[in-house]
Short mmCIF file of C-alpha atoms and ligand atoms in Angstrom, two decimals:
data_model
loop_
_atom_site.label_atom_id
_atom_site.label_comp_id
_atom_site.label_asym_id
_atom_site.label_seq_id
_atom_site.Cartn_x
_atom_site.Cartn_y
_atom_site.Cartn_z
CA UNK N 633 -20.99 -15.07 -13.74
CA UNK N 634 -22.88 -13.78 -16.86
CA UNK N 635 -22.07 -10.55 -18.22
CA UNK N 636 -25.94 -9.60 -17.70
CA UNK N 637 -25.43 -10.31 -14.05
CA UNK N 638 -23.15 -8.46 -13.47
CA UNK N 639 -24.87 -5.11 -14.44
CA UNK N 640 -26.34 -3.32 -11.41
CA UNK N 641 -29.83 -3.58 -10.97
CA UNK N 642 -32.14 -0.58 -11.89
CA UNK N 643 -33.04 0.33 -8.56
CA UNK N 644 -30.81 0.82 -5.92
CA UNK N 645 -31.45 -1.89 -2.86
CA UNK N 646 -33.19 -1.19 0.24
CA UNK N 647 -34.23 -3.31 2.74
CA UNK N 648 -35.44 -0.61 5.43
CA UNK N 649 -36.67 2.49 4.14
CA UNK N 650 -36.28 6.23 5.48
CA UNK N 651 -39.69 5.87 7.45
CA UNK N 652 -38.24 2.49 8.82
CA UNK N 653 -40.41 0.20 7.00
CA UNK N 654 -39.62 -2.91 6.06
CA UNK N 655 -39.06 -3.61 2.16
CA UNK N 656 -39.59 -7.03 0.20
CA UNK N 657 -36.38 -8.02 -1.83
CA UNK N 658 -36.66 -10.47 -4.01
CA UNK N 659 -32.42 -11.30 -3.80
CA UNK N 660 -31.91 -9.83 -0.17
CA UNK N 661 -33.11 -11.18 3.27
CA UNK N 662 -33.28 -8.72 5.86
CA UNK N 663 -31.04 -9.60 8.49
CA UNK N 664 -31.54 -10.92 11.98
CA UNK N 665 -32.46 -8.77 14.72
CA UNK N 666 -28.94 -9.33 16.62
CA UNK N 667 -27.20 -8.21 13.57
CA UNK N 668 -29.56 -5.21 13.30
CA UNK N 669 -29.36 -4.54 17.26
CA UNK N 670 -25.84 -4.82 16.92
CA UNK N 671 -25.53 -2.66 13.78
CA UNK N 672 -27.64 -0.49 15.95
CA UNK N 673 -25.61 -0.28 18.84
CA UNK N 674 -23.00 0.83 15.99
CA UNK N 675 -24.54 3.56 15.01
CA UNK N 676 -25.45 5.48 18.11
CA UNK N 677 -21.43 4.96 18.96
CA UNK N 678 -20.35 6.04 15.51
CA UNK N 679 -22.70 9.30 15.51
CA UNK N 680 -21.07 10.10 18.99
CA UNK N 681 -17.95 9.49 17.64
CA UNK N 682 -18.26 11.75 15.05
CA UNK N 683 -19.80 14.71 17.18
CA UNK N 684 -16.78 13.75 20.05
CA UNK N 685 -14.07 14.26 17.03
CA UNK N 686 -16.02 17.50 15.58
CA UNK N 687 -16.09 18.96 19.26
CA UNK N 688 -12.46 18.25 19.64
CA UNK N 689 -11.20 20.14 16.34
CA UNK N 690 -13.57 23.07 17.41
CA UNK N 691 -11.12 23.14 20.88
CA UNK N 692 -7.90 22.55 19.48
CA UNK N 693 -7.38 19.21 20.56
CA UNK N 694 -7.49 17.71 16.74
CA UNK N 695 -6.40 19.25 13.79
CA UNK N 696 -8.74 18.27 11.39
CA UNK N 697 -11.57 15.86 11.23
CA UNK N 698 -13.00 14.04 8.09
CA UNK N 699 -16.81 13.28 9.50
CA UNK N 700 -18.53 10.95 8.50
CA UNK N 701 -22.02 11.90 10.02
CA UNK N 702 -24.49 10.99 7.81
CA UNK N 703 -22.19 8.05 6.65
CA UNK N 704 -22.47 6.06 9.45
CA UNK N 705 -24.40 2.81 8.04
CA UNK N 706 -21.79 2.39 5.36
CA UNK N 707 -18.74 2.57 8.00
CA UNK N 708 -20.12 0.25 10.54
CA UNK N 709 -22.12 -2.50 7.42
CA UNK N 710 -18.18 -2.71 5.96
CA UNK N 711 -16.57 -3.20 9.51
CA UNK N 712 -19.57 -5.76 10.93
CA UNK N 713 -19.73 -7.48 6.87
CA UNK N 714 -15.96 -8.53 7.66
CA UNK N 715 -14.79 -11.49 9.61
CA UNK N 716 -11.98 -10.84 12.38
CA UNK N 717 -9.70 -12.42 9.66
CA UNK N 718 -10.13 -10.12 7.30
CA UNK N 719 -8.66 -6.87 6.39
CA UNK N 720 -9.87 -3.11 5.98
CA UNK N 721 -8.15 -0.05 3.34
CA UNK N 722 -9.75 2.47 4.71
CA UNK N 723 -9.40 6.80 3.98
CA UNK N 724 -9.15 9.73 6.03
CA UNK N 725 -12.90 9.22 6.02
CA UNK N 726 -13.31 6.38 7.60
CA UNK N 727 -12.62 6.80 11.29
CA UNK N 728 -15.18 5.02 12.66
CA UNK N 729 -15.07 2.05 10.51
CA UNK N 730 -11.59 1.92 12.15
CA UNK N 731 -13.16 1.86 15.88
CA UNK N 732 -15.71 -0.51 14.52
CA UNK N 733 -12.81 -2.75 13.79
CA UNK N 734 -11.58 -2.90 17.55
CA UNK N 735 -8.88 -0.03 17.20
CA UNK N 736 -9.33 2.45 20.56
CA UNK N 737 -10.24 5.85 18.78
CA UNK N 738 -7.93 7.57 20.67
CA UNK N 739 -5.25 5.39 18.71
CA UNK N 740 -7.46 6.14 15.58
CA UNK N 741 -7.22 9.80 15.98
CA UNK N 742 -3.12 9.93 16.20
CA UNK N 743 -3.15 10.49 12.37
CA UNK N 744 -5.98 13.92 12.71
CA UNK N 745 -4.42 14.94 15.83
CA UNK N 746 -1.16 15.07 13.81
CA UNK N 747 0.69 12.69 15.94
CA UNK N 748 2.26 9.92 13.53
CA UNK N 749 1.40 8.73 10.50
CA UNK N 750 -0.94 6.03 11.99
CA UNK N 751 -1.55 6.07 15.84
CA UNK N 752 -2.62 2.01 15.86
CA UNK N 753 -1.19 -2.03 15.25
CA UNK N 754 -2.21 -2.08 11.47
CA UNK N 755 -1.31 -5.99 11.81
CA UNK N 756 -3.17 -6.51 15.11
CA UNK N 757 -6.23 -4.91 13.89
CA UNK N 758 -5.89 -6.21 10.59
CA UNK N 759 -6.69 -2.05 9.51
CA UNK N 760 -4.54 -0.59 7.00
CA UNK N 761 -3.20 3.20 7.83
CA UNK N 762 -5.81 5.52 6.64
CA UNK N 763 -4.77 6.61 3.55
CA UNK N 764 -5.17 10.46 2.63
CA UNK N 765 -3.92 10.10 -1.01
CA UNK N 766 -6.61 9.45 -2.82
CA UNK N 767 -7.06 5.71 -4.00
CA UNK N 768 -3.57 4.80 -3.42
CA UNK N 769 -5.27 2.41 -0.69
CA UNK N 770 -7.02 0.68 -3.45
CA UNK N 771 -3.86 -0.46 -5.09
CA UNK N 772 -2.21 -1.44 -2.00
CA UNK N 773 -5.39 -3.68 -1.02
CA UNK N 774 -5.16 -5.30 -4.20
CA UNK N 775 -1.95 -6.22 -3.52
CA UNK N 776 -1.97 -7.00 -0.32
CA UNK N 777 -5.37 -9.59 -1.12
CA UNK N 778 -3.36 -10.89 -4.00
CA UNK N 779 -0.42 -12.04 -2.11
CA UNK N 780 -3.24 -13.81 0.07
CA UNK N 781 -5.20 -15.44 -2.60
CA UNK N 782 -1.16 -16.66 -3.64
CA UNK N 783 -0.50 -17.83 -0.04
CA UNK N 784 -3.79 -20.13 -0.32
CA UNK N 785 -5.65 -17.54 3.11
CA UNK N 786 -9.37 -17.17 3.01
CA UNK N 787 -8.82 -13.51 3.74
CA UNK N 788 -11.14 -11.10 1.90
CA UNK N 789 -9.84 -7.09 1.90
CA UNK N 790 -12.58 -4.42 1.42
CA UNK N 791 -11.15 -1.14 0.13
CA UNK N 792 -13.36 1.81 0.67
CA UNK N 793 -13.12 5.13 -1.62
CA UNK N 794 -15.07 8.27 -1.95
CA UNK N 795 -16.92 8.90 -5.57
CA UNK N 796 -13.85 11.60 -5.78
CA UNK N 797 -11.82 8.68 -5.62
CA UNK N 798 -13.75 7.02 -8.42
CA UNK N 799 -11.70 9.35 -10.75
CA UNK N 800 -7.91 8.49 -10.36
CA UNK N 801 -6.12 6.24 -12.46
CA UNK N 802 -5.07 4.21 -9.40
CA UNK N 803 -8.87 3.52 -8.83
CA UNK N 804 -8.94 1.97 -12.52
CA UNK N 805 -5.55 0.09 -12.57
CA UNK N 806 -6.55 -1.62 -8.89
CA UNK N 807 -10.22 -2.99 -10.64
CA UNK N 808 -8.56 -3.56 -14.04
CA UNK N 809 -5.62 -6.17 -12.20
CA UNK N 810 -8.42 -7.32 -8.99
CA UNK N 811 -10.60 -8.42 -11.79
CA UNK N 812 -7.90 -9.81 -14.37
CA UNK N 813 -6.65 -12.31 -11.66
CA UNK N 814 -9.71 -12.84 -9.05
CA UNK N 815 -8.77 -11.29 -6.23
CA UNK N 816 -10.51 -11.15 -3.20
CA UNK N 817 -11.34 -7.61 -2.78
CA UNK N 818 -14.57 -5.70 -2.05
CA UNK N 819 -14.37 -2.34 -3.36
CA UNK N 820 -17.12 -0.31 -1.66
CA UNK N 821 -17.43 2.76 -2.99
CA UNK N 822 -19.39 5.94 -0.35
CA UNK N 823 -20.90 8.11 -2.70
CA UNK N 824 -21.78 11.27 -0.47
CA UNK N 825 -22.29 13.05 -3.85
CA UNK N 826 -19.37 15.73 -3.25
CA UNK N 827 -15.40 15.31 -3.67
CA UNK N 828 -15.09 18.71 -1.41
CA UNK N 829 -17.03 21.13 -3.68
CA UNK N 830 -17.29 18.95 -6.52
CA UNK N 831 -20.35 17.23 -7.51
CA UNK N 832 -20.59 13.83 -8.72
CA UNK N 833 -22.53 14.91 -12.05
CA UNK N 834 -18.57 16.01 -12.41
CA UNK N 835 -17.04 13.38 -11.73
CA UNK N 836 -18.86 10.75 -14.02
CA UNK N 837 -20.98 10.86 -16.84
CA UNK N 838 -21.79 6.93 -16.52
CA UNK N 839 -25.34 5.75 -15.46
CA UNK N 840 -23.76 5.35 -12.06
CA UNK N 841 -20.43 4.30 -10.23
CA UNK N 842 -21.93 0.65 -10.20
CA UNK N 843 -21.84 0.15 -13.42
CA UNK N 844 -18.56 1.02 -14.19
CA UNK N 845 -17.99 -2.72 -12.71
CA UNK N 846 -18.54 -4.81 -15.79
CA UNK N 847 -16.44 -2.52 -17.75
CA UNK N 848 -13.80 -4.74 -15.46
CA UNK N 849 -15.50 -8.17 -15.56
CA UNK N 850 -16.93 -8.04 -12.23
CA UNK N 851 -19.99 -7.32 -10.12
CA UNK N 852 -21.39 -3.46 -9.69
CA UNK N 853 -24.20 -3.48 -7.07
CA UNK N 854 -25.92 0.15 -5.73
CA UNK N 855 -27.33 -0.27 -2.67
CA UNK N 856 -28.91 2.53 -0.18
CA UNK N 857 -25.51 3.96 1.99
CA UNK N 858 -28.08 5.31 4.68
CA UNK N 859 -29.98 1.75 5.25
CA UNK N 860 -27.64 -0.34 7.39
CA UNK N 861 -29.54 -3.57 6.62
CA UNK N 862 -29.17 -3.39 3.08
CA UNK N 863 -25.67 -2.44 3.11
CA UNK N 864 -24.84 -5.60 5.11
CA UNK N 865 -26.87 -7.79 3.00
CA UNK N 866 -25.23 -6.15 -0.35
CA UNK N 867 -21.63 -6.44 1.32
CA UNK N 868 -22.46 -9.53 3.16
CA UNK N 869 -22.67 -10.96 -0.72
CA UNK N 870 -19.64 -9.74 -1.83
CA UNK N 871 -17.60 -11.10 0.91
CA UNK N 872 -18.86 -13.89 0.13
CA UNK N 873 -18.43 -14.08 -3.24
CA UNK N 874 -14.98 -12.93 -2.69
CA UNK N 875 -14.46 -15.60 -0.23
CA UNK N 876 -15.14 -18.35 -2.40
CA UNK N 877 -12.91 -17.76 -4.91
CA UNK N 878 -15.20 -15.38 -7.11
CA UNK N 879 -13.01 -12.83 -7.43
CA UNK N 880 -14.08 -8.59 -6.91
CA UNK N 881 -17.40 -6.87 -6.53
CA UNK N 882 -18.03 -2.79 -7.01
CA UNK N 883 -20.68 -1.74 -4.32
CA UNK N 884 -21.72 1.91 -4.85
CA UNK N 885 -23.55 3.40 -1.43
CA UNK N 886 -25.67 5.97 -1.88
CA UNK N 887 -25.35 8.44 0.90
CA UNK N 888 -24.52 11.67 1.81
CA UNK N 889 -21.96 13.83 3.45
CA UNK N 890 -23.60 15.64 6.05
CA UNK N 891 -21.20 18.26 7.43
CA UNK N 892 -18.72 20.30 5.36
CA UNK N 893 -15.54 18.16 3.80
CA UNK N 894 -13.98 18.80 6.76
CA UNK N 895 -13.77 21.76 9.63
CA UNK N 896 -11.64 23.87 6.53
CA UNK N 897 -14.30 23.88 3.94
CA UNK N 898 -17.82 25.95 3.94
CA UNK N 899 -20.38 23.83 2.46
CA UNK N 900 -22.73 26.76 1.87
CA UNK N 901 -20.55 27.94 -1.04
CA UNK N 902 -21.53 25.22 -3.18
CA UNK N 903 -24.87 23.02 -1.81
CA UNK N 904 -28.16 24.65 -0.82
CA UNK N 905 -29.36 23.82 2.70
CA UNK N 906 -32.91 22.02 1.03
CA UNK N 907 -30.51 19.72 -0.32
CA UNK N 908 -28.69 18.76 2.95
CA UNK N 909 -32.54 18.77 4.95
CA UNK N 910 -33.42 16.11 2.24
CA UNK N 911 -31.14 14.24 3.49
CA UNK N 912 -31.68 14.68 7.24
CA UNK N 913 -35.07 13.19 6.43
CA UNK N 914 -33.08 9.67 5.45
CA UNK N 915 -31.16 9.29 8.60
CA UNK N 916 -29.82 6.08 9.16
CA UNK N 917 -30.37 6.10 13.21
CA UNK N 918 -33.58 7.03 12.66
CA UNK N 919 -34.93 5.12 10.37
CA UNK N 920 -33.35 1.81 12.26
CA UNK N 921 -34.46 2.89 15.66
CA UNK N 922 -38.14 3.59 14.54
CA UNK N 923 -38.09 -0.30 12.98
CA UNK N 924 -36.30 -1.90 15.63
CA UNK N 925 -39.24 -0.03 18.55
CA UNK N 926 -41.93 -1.13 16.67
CA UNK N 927 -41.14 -4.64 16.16
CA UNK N 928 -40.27 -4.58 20.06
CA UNK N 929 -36.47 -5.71 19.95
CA UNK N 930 -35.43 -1.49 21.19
CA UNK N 931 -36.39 -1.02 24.51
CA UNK N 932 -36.20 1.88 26.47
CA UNK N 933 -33.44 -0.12 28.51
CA UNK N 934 -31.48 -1.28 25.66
CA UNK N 935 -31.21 2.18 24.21
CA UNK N 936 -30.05 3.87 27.94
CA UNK N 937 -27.62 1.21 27.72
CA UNK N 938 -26.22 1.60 24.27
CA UNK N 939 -26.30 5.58 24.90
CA UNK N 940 -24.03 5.05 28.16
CA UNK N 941 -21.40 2.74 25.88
CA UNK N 942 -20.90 5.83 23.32
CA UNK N 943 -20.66 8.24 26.11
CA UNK N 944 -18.11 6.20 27.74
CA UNK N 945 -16.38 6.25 24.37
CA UNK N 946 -16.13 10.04 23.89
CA UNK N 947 -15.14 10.46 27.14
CA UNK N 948 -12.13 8.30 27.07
CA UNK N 949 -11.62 9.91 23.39
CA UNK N 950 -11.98 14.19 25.36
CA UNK N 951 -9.32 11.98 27.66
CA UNK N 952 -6.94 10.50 25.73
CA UNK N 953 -6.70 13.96 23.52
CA UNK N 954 -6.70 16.48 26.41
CA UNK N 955 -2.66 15.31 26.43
CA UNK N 956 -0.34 16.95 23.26
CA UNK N 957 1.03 14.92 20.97
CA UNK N 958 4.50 14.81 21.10
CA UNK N 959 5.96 15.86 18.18
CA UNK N 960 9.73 15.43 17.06
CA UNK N 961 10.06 17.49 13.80
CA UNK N 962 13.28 15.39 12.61
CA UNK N 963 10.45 12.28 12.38
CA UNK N 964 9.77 14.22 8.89
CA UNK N 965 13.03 13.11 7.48
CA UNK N 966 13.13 9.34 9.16
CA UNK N 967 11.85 6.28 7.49
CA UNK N 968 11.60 8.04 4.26
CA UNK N 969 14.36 5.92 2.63
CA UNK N 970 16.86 3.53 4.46
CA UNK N 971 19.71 5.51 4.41
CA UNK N 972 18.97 9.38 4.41
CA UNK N 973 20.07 10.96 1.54
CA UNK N 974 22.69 14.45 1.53
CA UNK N 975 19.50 16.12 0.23
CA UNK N 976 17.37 15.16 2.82
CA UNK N 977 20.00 15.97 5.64
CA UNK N 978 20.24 19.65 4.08
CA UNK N 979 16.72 20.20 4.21
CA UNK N 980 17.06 18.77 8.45
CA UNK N 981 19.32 21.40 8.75
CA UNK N 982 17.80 24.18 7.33
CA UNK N 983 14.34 23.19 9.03
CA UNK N 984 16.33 23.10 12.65
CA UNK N 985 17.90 26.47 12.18
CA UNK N 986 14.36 27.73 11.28
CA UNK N 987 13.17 25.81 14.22
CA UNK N 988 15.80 27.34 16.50
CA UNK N 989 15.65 31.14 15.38
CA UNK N 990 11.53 30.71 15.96
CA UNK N 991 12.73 29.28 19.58
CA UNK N 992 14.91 32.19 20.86
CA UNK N 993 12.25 34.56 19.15
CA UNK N 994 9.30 32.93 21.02
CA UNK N 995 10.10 30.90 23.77
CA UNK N 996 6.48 30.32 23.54
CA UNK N 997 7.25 27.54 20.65
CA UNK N 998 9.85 25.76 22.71
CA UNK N 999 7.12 22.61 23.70
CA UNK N 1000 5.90 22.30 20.48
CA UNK N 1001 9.35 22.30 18.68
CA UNK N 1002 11.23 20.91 21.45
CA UNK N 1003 9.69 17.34 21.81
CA UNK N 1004 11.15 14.20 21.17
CA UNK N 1005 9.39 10.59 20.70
C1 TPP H 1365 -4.31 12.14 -5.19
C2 TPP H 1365 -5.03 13.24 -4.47
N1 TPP H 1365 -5.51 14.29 -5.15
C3 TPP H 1365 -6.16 15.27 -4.49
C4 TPP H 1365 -6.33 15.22 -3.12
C5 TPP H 1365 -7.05 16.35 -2.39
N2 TPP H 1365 -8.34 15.87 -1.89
C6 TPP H 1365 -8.49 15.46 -0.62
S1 TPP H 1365 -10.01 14.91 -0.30
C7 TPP H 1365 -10.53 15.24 -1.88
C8 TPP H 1365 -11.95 14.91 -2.29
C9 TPP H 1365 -12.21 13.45 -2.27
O1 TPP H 1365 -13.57 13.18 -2.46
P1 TPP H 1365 -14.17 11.72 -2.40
O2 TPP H 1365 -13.22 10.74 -3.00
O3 TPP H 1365 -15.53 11.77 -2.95
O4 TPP H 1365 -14.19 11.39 -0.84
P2 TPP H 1365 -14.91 12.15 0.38
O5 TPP H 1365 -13.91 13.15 0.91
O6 TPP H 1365 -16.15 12.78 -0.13
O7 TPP H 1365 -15.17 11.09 1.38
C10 TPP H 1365 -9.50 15.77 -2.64
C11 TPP H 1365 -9.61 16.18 -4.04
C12 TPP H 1365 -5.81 14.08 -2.46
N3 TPP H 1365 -5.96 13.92 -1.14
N4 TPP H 1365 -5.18 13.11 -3.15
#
């Protein structure tokens, strides 16, 4: 690929705009109406998702939850751009993208319900554990496409970050080597234009993410995160690409993060509400349900139908969750290293006589420190 190619484009790529309207590309094809039904259907389960999962922290039942309302076109283009074959890196963001995969999202929510470390089959789903670090997953996916790409598999790996993300020194060292030896990775990057309070005009000083790409040799493409046809055509590409032995692409989304960070940050300390309304205006449901009625593929029918699949999911999520986790507190010190180390079995110790005074002081505590898996 030329160098000049390789530069995002000035404008970022739509294919559907906010009012649903269809835009001329002169690179991108619109995609078919099943894709965009299908992307539909998506959407309307990932926004219930995200409202089920919301709900549930406001009860009790999870302890946090990461939304990505707002986000939703970016989680289900990167799970419906990827063939059952390949594999997904996702963050504590990226819930739904998980469900999109095939994961139940009762499995999905293990990890925010503060369960295990990762409540699903990472190899059966071919879904890495959601990785709360930040960018660590980027690394591993490069890794973990590389040893592909060695083995001689067509398997592409898209890693998905936060702009935040954009900012770590893993995020560099995982393009740098991805680029250096071709590997098969999409990075997709969901600028929602905050890392918690922190706005992206401090985070980067560079004409965009995008275009930090060909300061690794490799693709940076901006497309709009809140049109769900674009994002499949612009990650569609890149799979692609990646597929046939063209090594890594950067796709910056641009979208926007709803809701607060999560149900322990207030927003309204650092955005104004205009801001936030500006973007209600862009919805991705909105705009894809307006376009799909008016070219006649939505009926009335279709969207009872697709309403009655996402209730059906958040009820079986309210279902699976009503239950406690159970929770062994030793599971801290397992797994950590082979063979546990005298350090580790003094802090055991300490942590179960802390456990047990809090038990004969409050026998209240006894079924949340009492459990065993
Ligand atoms: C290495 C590391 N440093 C700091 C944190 C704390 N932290 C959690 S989320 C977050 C903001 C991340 O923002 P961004 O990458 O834009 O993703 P978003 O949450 O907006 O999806 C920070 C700083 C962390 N999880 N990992």
């Amino acid at each position: 690929m030329q160098h000049e190619d390789m530069l995002p484009r000035s404008t970022v790529t739509q294919l559907i705009d906010a009012h649903g309207t269809v835009v001329e590309d002169e690179q991108y094809a619109l995609p078919s109406v099943e894709a965009l039904l299908a992307a539909y259907r998506g959407l309307v389960d990932a926004r219930r998702i995200n409202d089920q999962a919301s709900a549930l922290v406001r009860q009790g039942r999870l302890a946090v939850y990461p939304s990505s309302h707002g986000q939703e076109a970016c989680q289900i283009g990167a799970a419906l751009a990827l063939s059952p074959d390949d594999w997904l890196f996702p963050t504590y963001r990226d819930s739904v993208a998980v469900i999109a995969r095939g994961v139940a999202p009762a499995e999905a929510m293990v990890l925010l319900q503060g369960g295990w470390h990762s409540g699903y089959d990472v190899r059966r789903h071919r879904v890495a554990p959601q990785a709360t670090p930040l960018a660590t997953q980027l690394l591993h996916a490069v890794g973990f496409a590389y040893a592909a790409k060695q083995r001689g598999e067509d398997t592409v790996v898209m890693a998905l970050c936060g702009d935040g993300a954009t900012s770590e020194g893993d995020f560099h060292e995982a393009l740098n080597f991805a680029a250096v030896f071709r590997v098969p990775v999409v990075f997709f990057v969901q600028n929602n234009g905050f890392a918690i309070s922190v706005p992206l005009s401090r985070q980067t000083a560079a004409p965009s993410l995008a275009h930090k790409a060909i300061g690794y040799g490799m693709p940076g493409r901006r497309v709009d995160g809140n049109d769900v046809a674009a994002v499949l055509a612009v990650l569609g590409e890149a799979v692609a690409l990646a597929r046939s032995g063209g090594g890594p692409s950067l796709i910056e989304a641009h979208t926007y993060r709803m809701q607060a960070h999560t149900n322990a940050d207030d927003d309204t300390r650092y955005r104004e509400r205009s801001e936030v309304e500006e973007w209600a205006a862009r919805d991705p449901l909105a705009r894809l349900r307006t376009h799909l009625t008016a070219t006649g593929a939505l009926t009335d029918a279709r969207e009872e139908e697709f309403a009655a699949g996402a209730e059906e999911i958040a009820s079986a999520m309210r279902e699976a969750l009503a239950v406690d986790a159970e929770v062994d507190p030793e599971d801290l010190f397992r797994f950590v290293t082979a063979t546990r180390s005298p350090q580790l079995d003094e802090q055991w110790r300490l942590l179960r006589g802390e456990i047990d005074r809090t038990r004969t002081e409050d026998p209240a505590q006894q079924q949340i420190h009492g459990g065993s898996r």
